Amino acid sequence: MSRSFEEILIAAKAGEAWAWEDIFRAFAPTVTGYVALRGAKEPEDVASETLYQVARSIHRFDGSEESFRSWVFVIAHRKLIDARRSEQRRVEQAELTGDHADHDGDAETVALDRIALEEMQTLLVTLTDDQQEVIALRLIADLSLAETAEVMGKNIGSVKSLQRRAIESLRRELESQEVSR
Amino acid sequence: MTPPNDYSPDMPGPAITDAEVEVLLSRRVSADPALADLVTAINRIEISRLGIDLEDRFGRYSLRAAALARTAEIPAKPGLFARLSPRLGAIAMAAILLMGMAGVAVASDAAVPGDILYGLDRVLENVGLNDGGIQERIEEAEVMTERGKATDALNHVADALPPGLNEAERALHRAAENLDVVSDDTDVSGKLGEMLDWMANTDFEGRDFGQGVAERARELGGGQSGAPPTSNGNGEKGNDPANQAGSGNPPRPNGNGNGNPSGSSNGNGPPGGRPPGQDK
């Protein structure tokens, strides 16, 4: 964001479109990547819902630029959970009605860097949910250690432990894959 | 497939240090050859490319978000009495009431978002002099619906839900968005009124309450179909739960009675934190 955060926040609260475009440009890619890596079927929808919720709640936010970033991903995390529940309901409904139409294949979703994300997802599947979360927030959302701790509702020490265990688990998984080749 | 595993101190190989982990996660490099594949996968994800397909939507998204921000409820800032200690604030408010301002307090209690006295109403709620909580918000939403502000009513109730009812909150907001594109539906007010009535009178609580809200909101917003839950809190099948003798209590608001926006625990966003990816 080229302007200062304070200028953008004031303008965003005033409903200035340019401020929201700045916010979208700054956050849409990382939020989309984060929810995509965490398995959202429609990551762009989840990302847009996240940012719309940010817009609805903007007047409740009063903090630094540092707080804002964490706040956005707290909302993204909750929207991700909502999306998972909705997806589960769609699956259940499809099973009841026999509707098994493929709802994927949206051109915009295909245009995402799917291959790289799928490679990451394949690697992360061996981790616990919390470990996957910390990796996604650190690598995709590009959050700092402190920001990640805030989003996950944990202290920094716990996050350090989680990320260390995650990397060690990934290393063991990669080593075992190498041995089996 | 290797099941989810966790760190085991008995595993061979040198343990990775926190510093090495930090370098990997922040700079995406590692001197450990065993992590080469991981580093490669990480660096193949070009975050900037994830925005390509959103580019043509930025303009539309930003206009929509700007409109949402303009119409979003502005929380009442703590007034004089809220800045005083609780004891002094109560004494000061009592003095004003004795001076004949009681009528103003009563009038403000009936105010809804958009009314001149609504800000005072929220201030008085903060010091415990007017009713608050989700029941109050539901009543306000009912008034807003009667005034033809169905979209605002849905968002108002969504923002006041107790923490943890994310599905319900999402469904209500989606219903509000969908109403924006519905040019005319005379049945909307009726359906919304029914939902609000159910919310005000149901014995469901917690997750069951949230599920019931979400189901009704989806019907309202033209989303996923599905009948409202027909089971009470004990999972028994039956008639409309609103007519059943439930075993729970009316939905409880959160501790401050004001409801929280999703994403914040105190109404002001998470404390601390840092900004959008510039520095780490």
Coordinates of C-alpha atoms in Angstrom, one line a residue:
Chain A
M1 CA 0.0 0.0 0.0
S2 CA 1.6 3.2 -1.2
R3 CA -0.1 5.6 1.2
S4 CA 0.3 5.4 4.9
F5 CA -1.8 2.8 6.7
E6 CA -3.4 5.5 8.8
E7 CA -4.5 7.3 5.6
I8 CA -5.9 4.2 4.1
L9 CA -7.7 3.2 7.3
I10 CA -9.4 6.6 7.7
A11 CA -10.5 6.5 4.0
A12 CA -11.6 2.9 4.3
K13 CA -13.9 3.8 7.2
A14 CA -15.2 6.7 5.2
G15 CA -16.1 4.3 2.4
E16 CA -13.6 5.5 -0.1
A17 CA -13.4 3.0 -3.0
W18 CA -9.7 3.7 -3.6
A19 CA -8.8 2.7 0.0
W20 CA -10.7 -0.6 -0.4
E21 CA -9.0 -1.3 -3.7
D22 CA -5.6 -0.8 -1.9
I23 CA -6.7 -3.2 0.8
F24 CA -7.9 -5.8 -1.8
R25 CA -4.7 -5.6 -3.7
A26 CA -2.7 -6.0 -0.5
F27 CA -4.6 -8.9 0.9
A28 CA -6.5 -10.7 -1.8
P29 CA -3.6 -12.7 -3.0
T30 CA -2.3 -13.8 0.4
V31 CA -5.8 -14.5 1.8
T32 CA -6.6 -16.5 -1.3
G33 CA -3.4 -18.5 -1.1
Y34 CA -3.9 -19.2 2.6
V35 CA -7.4 -20.5 2.3
A36 CA -6.5 -22.4 -0.9
L37 CA -3.6 -24.1 0.8
R38 CA -5.9 -25.0 3.7
G39 CA -8.3 -26.8 1.4
A40 CA -11.0 -24.3 0.5
K41 CA -12.8 -25.5 -2.6
E42 CA -13.6 -22.0 -3.7
P43 CA -10.7 -19.9 -2.4
E44 CA -11.6 -16.8 -4.2
D45 CA -15.1 -16.8 -2.8
V46 CA -13.7 -17.3 0.7
A47 CA -11.2 -14.6 0.2
S48 CA -13.8 -12.1 -1.0
E49 CA -16.1 -13.0 1.9
T50 CA -13.2 -12.4 4.3
L51 CA -12.6 -8.9 2.9
Y52 CA -16.3 -8.1 2.8
Q53 CA -16.5 -9.0 6.4
V54 CA -13.5 -6.7 7.0
A55 CA -15.4 -4.0 5.4
R56 CA -18.5 -4.6 7.5
S57 CA -16.5 -4.6 10.7
I58 CA -14.0 -1.9 9.8
H59 CA -15.5 0.6 12.2
R60 CA -14.8 -1.9 15.1
F61 CA -11.1 -1.9 14.2
D62 CA -8.9 0.6 15.9
G63 CA -5.3 -0.3 15.9
S64 CA -2.0 -0.2 14.2
E65 CA -1.1 -1.5 10.8
E66 CA 0.4 -4.4 12.7
S67 CA -2.9 -5.3 14.3
F68 CA -4.8 -5.0 11.0
R69 CA -2.9 -7.8 9.3
S70 CA -3.5 -10.2 12.1
W71 CA -7.2 -9.2 12.3
V72 CA -7.7 -9.9 8.6
F73 CA -6.3 -13.4 8.9
V74 CA -8.4 -14.1 12.0
I75 CA -11.4 -13.4 9.9
A76 CA -10.0 -15.4 7.1
H77 CA -9.5 -18.4 9.4
R78 CA -13.1 -18.2 10.6
K79 CA -14.4 -17.9 7.0
L80 CA -12.4 -20.9 6.1
I81 CA -14.0 -22.9 8.9
D82 CA -17.4 -21.7 7.6
A83 CA -16.5 -22.7 4.1
R84 CA -15.5 -26.2 5.3
R85 CA -18.8 -26.7 7.1
S86 CA -20.7 -25.5 4.1
E87 CA -18.8 -27.8 1.8
Q88 CA -19.5 -30.7 4.1
R89 CA -23.2 -29.8 4.0
R90 CA -23.1 -29.7 0.2
V91 CA -21.5 -33.1 0.1
E92 CA -24.1 -34.5 2.4
Q93 CA -26.9 -32.9 0.4
A94 CA -25.4 -34.2 -2.8
E95 CA -25.3 -37.7 -1.3
L96 CA -29.0 -37.4 -0.3
T97 CA -30.1 -36.1 -3.7
G98 CA -27.7 -38.0 -5.9
D99 CA -26.3 -34.8 -7.3
H100 CA -22.7 -35.5 -8.0
A101 CA -22.1 -32.8 -10.5
D102 CA -18.5 -31.5 -10.5
H103 CA -18.6 -28.0 -9.1
D104 CA -14.9 -27.5 -9.6
G105 CA -13.2 -26.5 -12.8
D106 CA -13.9 -22.8 -12.5
A107 CA -11.6 -21.1 -14.9
E108 CA -10.5 -18.6 -12.4
T109 CA -9.7 -21.4 -9.8
V110 CA -7.8 -23.3 -12.5
A111 CA -5.7 -20.2 -13.2
L112 CA -4.4 -20.3 -9.6
D113 CA -0.9 -21.7 -9.1
R114 CA -2.7 -25.0 -8.4
I115 CA 0.2 -27.3 -9.0
A116 CA 2.5 -25.6 -6.5
L117 CA -0.3 -25.5 -4.0
E118 CA -1.1 -29.1 -4.5
E119 CA 2.5 -30.0 -3.9
M120 CA 2.4 -28.1 -0.7
Q121 CA -0.8 -29.7 0.3
T122 CA 0.6 -33.2 -0.3
L123 CA 3.5 -32.4 1.9
L124 CA 1.4 -30.8 4.6
V125 CA -1.1 -33.7 4.8
T126 CA 1.2 -35.5 7.2
L127 CA 1.1 -32.7 9.7
T128 CA -1.4 -32.1 12.5
D129 CA -4.1 -29.4 11.8
D130 CA -2.3 -26.9 14.0
Q131 CA 1.0 -27.6 12.3
Q132 CA -0.6 -27.1 8.9
E133 CA -2.2 -23.9 10.1
V134 CA 1.1 -22.4 11.3
I135 CA 2.9 -23.3 8.0
A136 CA 0.1 -21.8 5.9
L137 CA 0.1 -18.6 7.9
R138 CA 3.9 -18.3 7.9
L139 CA 4.5 -19.2 4.3
I140 CA 1.4 -18.2 2.4
A141 CA 0.0 -15.4 4.5
D142 CA 3.5 -14.3 5.1
L143 CA 2.8 -13.5 8.7
S144 CA 5.5 -12.9 11.3
L145 CA 5.8 -15.2 14.3
A146 CA 4.0 -12.7 16.5
E147 CA 1.2 -12.2 14.0
T148 CA 0.8 -16.0 13.6
A149 CA 0.5 -16.4 17.3
E150 CA -2.2 -13.8 17.5
V151 CA -4.2 -15.4 14.7
M152 CA -4.0 -18.8 16.2
G153 CA -4.7 -17.6 19.7
K154 CA -1.4 -19.0 21.1
N155 CA 1.7 -17.6 22.7
I156 CA 4.9 -17.2 20.7
G157 CA 6.5 -20.1 22.4
S158 CA 3.8 -22.5 21.4
V159 CA 4.0 -21.3 17.8
K160 CA 7.7 -21.8 17.7
S161 CA 7.3 -25.3 19.0
L162 CA 4.6 -26.0 16.4
Q163 CA 6.6 -24.7 13.5
R164 CA 9.7 -26.6 14.6
R165 CA 7.8 -29.8 14.9
A166 CA 6.1 -29.2 11.6
I167 CA 9.4 -28.7 9.8
E168 CA 10.9 -31.7 11.5
S169 CA 8.0 -33.8 10.5
L170 CA 8.3 -32.6 6.9
R171 CA 12.0 -33.4 6.9
R172 CA 11.3 -36.9 8.1
E173 CA 8.6 -37.4 5.5
L174 CA 10.9 -36.1 2.7
E175 CA 13.7 -38.4 3.9
S176 CA 11.4 -41.4 3.9
Q177 CA 10.2 -40.5 0.4
E178 CA 13.8 -40.3 -0.7
V179 CA 14.6 -43.7 0.8
S180 CA 11.7 -45.3 -0.9
R181 CA 12.6 -44.0 -4.4
Chain B
M1 CA 0.0 -42.7 3.5
T2 CA 2.0 -41.7 6.5
P3 CA -0.4 -40.7 9.3
P4 CA -0.2 -37.3 10.9
N5 CA 2.9 -37.4 13.1
D6 CA 4.4 -35.3 15.7
Y7 CA 7.9 -34.6 16.9
S8 CA 9.5 -37.5 18.7
P9 CA 12.7 -37.0 20.6
D10 CA 13.7 -40.6 19.8
M11 CA 13.9 -40.0 16.0
P12 CA 17.4 -40.0 14.6
G13 CA 19.1 -36.9 13.1
P14 CA 20.0 -33.6 14.5
A15 CA 17.1 -31.5 15.7
I16 CA 16.4 -28.4 13.7
T17 CA 16.8 -25.2 15.7
D18 CA 14.3 -22.4 16.0
A19 CA 16.7 -20.1 14.2
E20 CA 16.9 -22.5 11.3
V21 CA 13.2 -22.8 11.2
E22 CA 12.8 -19.0 11.2
V23 CA 15.3 -18.7 8.3
L24 CA 13.3 -21.3 6.3
L25 CA 10.0 -19.7 6.9
S26 CA 11.0 -16.1 6.6
R27 CA 13.6 -16.3 3.8
R28 CA 12.6 -19.6 2.2
V29 CA 16.1 -21.0 2.2
S30 CA 17.7 -23.8 4.1
A31 CA 21.1 -25.3 4.3
D32 CA 19.6 -28.7 5.1
P33 CA 19.6 -30.9 2.0
A34 CA 16.7 -33.0 3.4
L35 CA 14.5 -29.9 3.1
A36 CA 15.5 -29.1 -0.5
D37 CA 12.2 -30.5 -1.9
L38 CA 10.3 -28.4 0.6
V39 CA 12.2 -25.3 -0.2
T40 CA 11.6 -25.9 -3.9
A41 CA 7.8 -26.3 -3.3
I42 CA 7.7 -23.2 -1.2
N43 CA 9.4 -21.1 -3.7
R44 CA 7.3 -22.3 -6.6
I45 CA 4.3 -20.6 -5.0
E46 CA 4.4 -17.1 -6.3
I47 CA 2.0 -15.2 -4.1
S48 CA 1.7 -12.4 -6.5
R49 CA 0.4 -14.7 -9.2
L50 CA -2.5 -15.6 -7.0
G51 CA -4.0 -12.2 -7.6
I52 CA -4.1 -12.4 -11.4
D53 CA -7.6 -13.8 -11.6
L54 CA -8.8 -11.3 -9.0
E55 CA -7.5 -8.4 -11.0
D56 CA -10.6 -7.8 -13.0
R57 CA -12.7 -8.1 -9.8
F58 CA -10.7 -5.5 -7.8
G59 CA -12.8 -2.6 -9.0
R60 CA -16.1 -4.3 -8.3
Y61 CA -14.9 -5.7 -5.0
S62 CA -13.7 -2.3 -3.9
L63 CA -16.9 -0.6 -4.7
R64 CA -18.9 -3.2 -2.9
A65 CA -16.6 -3.1 0.2
A66 CA -16.7 0.7 0.2
A67 CA -20.5 0.6 0.2
L68 CA -20.4 -1.9 3.1
A69 CA -18.1 0.3 5.1
R70 CA -20.3 3.3 4.5
T71 CA -23.4 1.5 5.7
A72 CA -21.7 -0.4 8.5
E73 CA -22.8 0.3 12.0
I74 CA -20.4 2.6 13.8
P75 CA -20.0 1.5 17.4
A76 CA -20.8 4.2 19.9
K77 CA -17.6 5.6 21.4
P78 CA -17.4 5.5 25.1
G79 CA -18.9 8.7 26.4
L80 CA -18.2 10.7 29.5
F81 CA -19.8 8.2 31.8
A82 CA -18.0 5.2 30.3
R83 CA -14.6 6.9 30.9
L84 CA -15.3 7.4 34.5
S85 CA -14.8 4.6 37.0
P86 CA -17.9 2.4 37.2
R87 CA -18.8 3.9 40.6
L88 CA -18.4 7.5 39.5
G89 CA -20.1 6.7 36.2
A90 CA -23.1 5.2 38.0
I91 CA -23.3 8.1 40.4
A92 CA -23.1 10.7 37.6
M93 CA -25.7 8.9 35.5
A94 CA -28.0 8.6 38.5
A95 CA -27.7 12.3 39.2
I96 CA -28.6 13.1 35.6
L97 CA -31.6 10.8 35.8
L98 CA -32.7 12.4 38.9
M99 CA -32.5 15.7 37.1
G100 CA -35.1 14.6 34.7
M101 CA -33.2 12.9 31.9
A102 CA -34.9 9.6 32.5
G103 CA -37.2 10.2 29.6
V104 CA -34.2 10.5 27.3
A105 CA -32.8 7.2 28.5
V106 CA -36.2 5.5 28.0
A107 CA -36.6 7.0 24.5
S108 CA -33.1 5.9 23.5
D109 CA -33.8 2.4 24.5
A110 CA -36.3 2.1 21.7
A111 CA -33.9 3.5 19.1
V112 CA -32.5 1.4 16.3
P113 CA -29.5 1.9 14.0
G114 CA -30.0 5.0 12.0
D115 CA -32.0 6.8 14.7
I116 CA -30.6 9.9 16.3
L117 CA -30.7 8.4 19.8
Y118 CA -29.2 5.0 18.9
G119 CA -25.7 6.1 19.8
L120 CA -27.0 7.2 23.2
D121 CA -28.7 3.8 23.6
R122 CA -25.5 2.0 23.1
V123 CA -23.6 4.2 25.5
L124 CA -26.3 3.6 28.1
E125 CA -26.1 -0.1 27.5
N126 CA -22.3 0.0 28.1
V127 CA -22.9 1.4 31.5
G128 CA -25.7 -1.0 32.2
L129 CA -28.6 1.4 32.2
N130 CA -30.4 0.2 29.1
D131 CA -31.1 -3.3 28.0
G132 CA -28.5 -4.9 25.7
G133 CA -27.4 -8.2 24.3
I134 CA -28.7 -10.2 21.4
Q135 CA -32.3 -10.0 22.4
E136 CA -32.1 -6.3 22.1
R137 CA -30.4 -6.6 18.7
I138 CA -33.1 -9.0 17.5
E139 CA -35.8 -6.5 18.6
E140 CA -33.9 -3.7 16.8
A141 CA -33.7 -5.9 13.7
E142 CA -37.4 -6.5 13.8
V143 CA -38.0 -2.7 13.8
M144 CA -35.6 -2.3 11.0
T145 CA -37.4 -4.9 9.0
E146 CA -40.7 -3.2 9.6
R147 CA -39.1 -0.1 8.2
G148 CA -38.1 -1.9 5.0
K149 CA -34.4 -2.2 6.0
A150 CA -34.2 -6.0 5.7
T151 CA -30.5 -6.0 4.5
D152 CA -29.4 -3.8 7.4
A153 CA -31.4 -5.9 9.8
L154 CA -29.7 -9.1 8.7
N155 CA -26.3 -7.6 9.1
H156 CA -27.2 -6.1 12.4
V157 CA -28.2 -9.5 13.9
A158 CA -25.2 -11.2 12.3
D159 CA -22.8 -8.8 13.9
A160 CA -24.5 -9.4 17.3
L161 CA -24.3 -13.1 17.4
P162 CA -22.4 -14.6 20.3
P163 CA -18.9 -15.8 19.4
G164 CA -18.5 -19.2 17.8
L165 CA -21.6 -19.1 15.6
N166 CA -19.6 -18.6 12.5
E167 CA -21.8 -20.6 10.2
A168 CA -24.9 -18.6 11.3
E169 CA -23.1 -15.3 10.9
R170 CA -21.9 -16.2 7.5
A171 CA -25.4 -17.3 6.4
L172 CA -26.9 -14.1 7.6
H173 CA -24.4 -11.9 5.9
R174 CA -24.8 -13.9 2.7
A175 CA -28.6 -13.6 2.9
A176 CA -28.1 -9.8 3.3
E177 CA -25.9 -9.7 0.2
N178 CA -28.4 -11.8 -1.8
L179 CA -31.2 -9.5 -0.8
D180 CA -29.3 -6.6 -2.4
V181 CA -29.7 -8.2 -5.8
V182 CA -33.3 -9.2 -5.3
S183 CA -35.3 -6.4 -6.8
D184 CA -38.5 -7.0 -5.1
D185 CA -39.7 -9.7 -2.8
T186 CA -42.7 -8.9 -0.7
D187 CA -42.3 -12.1 1.1
V188 CA -38.8 -11.2 2.4
S189 CA -40.1 -9.2 5.3
G190 CA -42.4 -11.9 6.3
K191 CA -39.7 -14.6 6.1
L192 CA -37.3 -12.4 8.0
G193 CA -39.8 -11.6 10.6
E194 CA -40.4 -15.3 11.1
M195 CA -36.7 -16.0 11.5
L196 CA -36.3 -13.2 14.0
D197 CA -39.3 -14.4 15.9
W198 CA -37.8 -17.8 16.1
M199 CA -34.5 -16.4 17.3
A200 CA -36.2 -14.4 20.0
N201 CA -38.3 -17.3 21.3
T202 CA -36.5 -20.5 20.7
D203 CA -35.2 -22.6 23.5
F204 CA -32.2 -23.7 21.4
E205 CA -28.9 -22.4 22.5
G206 CA -25.3 -22.7 21.4
R207 CA -24.5 -24.7 18.4
D208 CA -28.2 -25.8 17.9
F209 CA -29.2 -22.2 17.9
G210 CA -26.6 -21.3 15.4
Q211 CA -27.6 -24.2 13.1
G212 CA -31.2 -23.1 13.3
V213 CA -30.3 -19.5 12.4
A214 CA -28.0 -20.7 9.5
E215 CA -30.7 -22.9 8.0
R216 CA -33.3 -20.1 8.1
A217 CA -30.9 -17.5 6.8
R218 CA -30.0 -19.8 3.9
E219 CA -33.7 -20.1 3.0
L220 CA -34.1 -16.4 3.3
G221 CA -31.2 -15.6 1.1
G222 CA -32.0 -18.1 -1.6
G223 CA -29.0 -20.2 -0.7
Q224 CA -28.8 -23.9 0.0
S225 CA -32.2 -25.4 0.5
G226 CA -33.0 -27.4 3.6
A227 CA -35.7 -27.5 6.2
P228 CA -35.1 -25.8 9.5
P229 CA -33.8 -28.2 12.1
T230 CA -36.6 -30.4 13.4
S231 CA -34.7 -31.8 16.4
N232 CA -34.4 -30.2 19.8
G233 CA -31.2 -29.9 21.6
N234 CA -31.2 -33.6 22.5
G235 CA -31.3 -34.6 18.9
E236 CA -34.8 -35.9 19.0
K237 CA -36.9 -35.6 15.9
G238 CA -40.1 -33.6 16.2
N239 CA -42.1 -30.6 15.0
D240 CA -40.8 -27.1 14.7
P241 CA -38.5 -26.6 17.6
A242 CA -40.1 -23.3 18.4
N243 CA -43.2 -25.2 19.5
Q244 CA -41.3 -27.8 21.4
A245 CA -40.5 -27.7 25.1
G246 CA -36.8 -27.4 24.8
S247 CA -34.4 -28.1 27.4
G248 CA -32.2 -25.1 27.0
N249 CA -32.3 -21.5 27.7
P250 CA -32.8 -18.6 25.4
P251 CA -29.6 -17.7 23.5
R252 CA -27.2 -16.0 25.8
P253 CA -25.2 -13.0 24.7
N254 CA -21.5 -12.8 25.3
G255 CA -20.0 -11.3 28.4
N256 CA -20.5 -7.6 27.4
G257 CA -23.9 -8.1 25.8
N258 CA -22.9 -6.3 22.6
G259 CA -21.8 -9.2 20.4
N260 CA -18.5 -9.3 18.6
P261 CA -17.6 -8.9 15.0
S262 CA -16.0 -12.0 13.7
G263 CA -12.3 -11.5 14.0
S264 CA -12.1 -9.6 17.2
S265 CA -12.4 -10.5 20.8
N266 CA -13.0 -7.1 22.2
G267 CA -14.7 -5.2 19.4
N268 CA -11.5 -3.4 18.5
G269 CA -9.6 -6.0 16.6
P270 CA -6.8 -8.2 18.0
P271 CA -4.4 -6.3 20.2
G272 CA -0.8 -6.0 19.1
G273 CA -0.1 -7.6 15.7
R274 CA 1.7 -6.2 12.7
P275 CA 1.1 -4.9 9.3
P276 CA 0.7 -6.2 5.9
G277 CA 3.8 -8.1 5.0
Q278 CA 6.2 -5.2 4.7
D279 CA 8.6 -6.2 7.4
K280 CA 8.9 -9.2 9.6

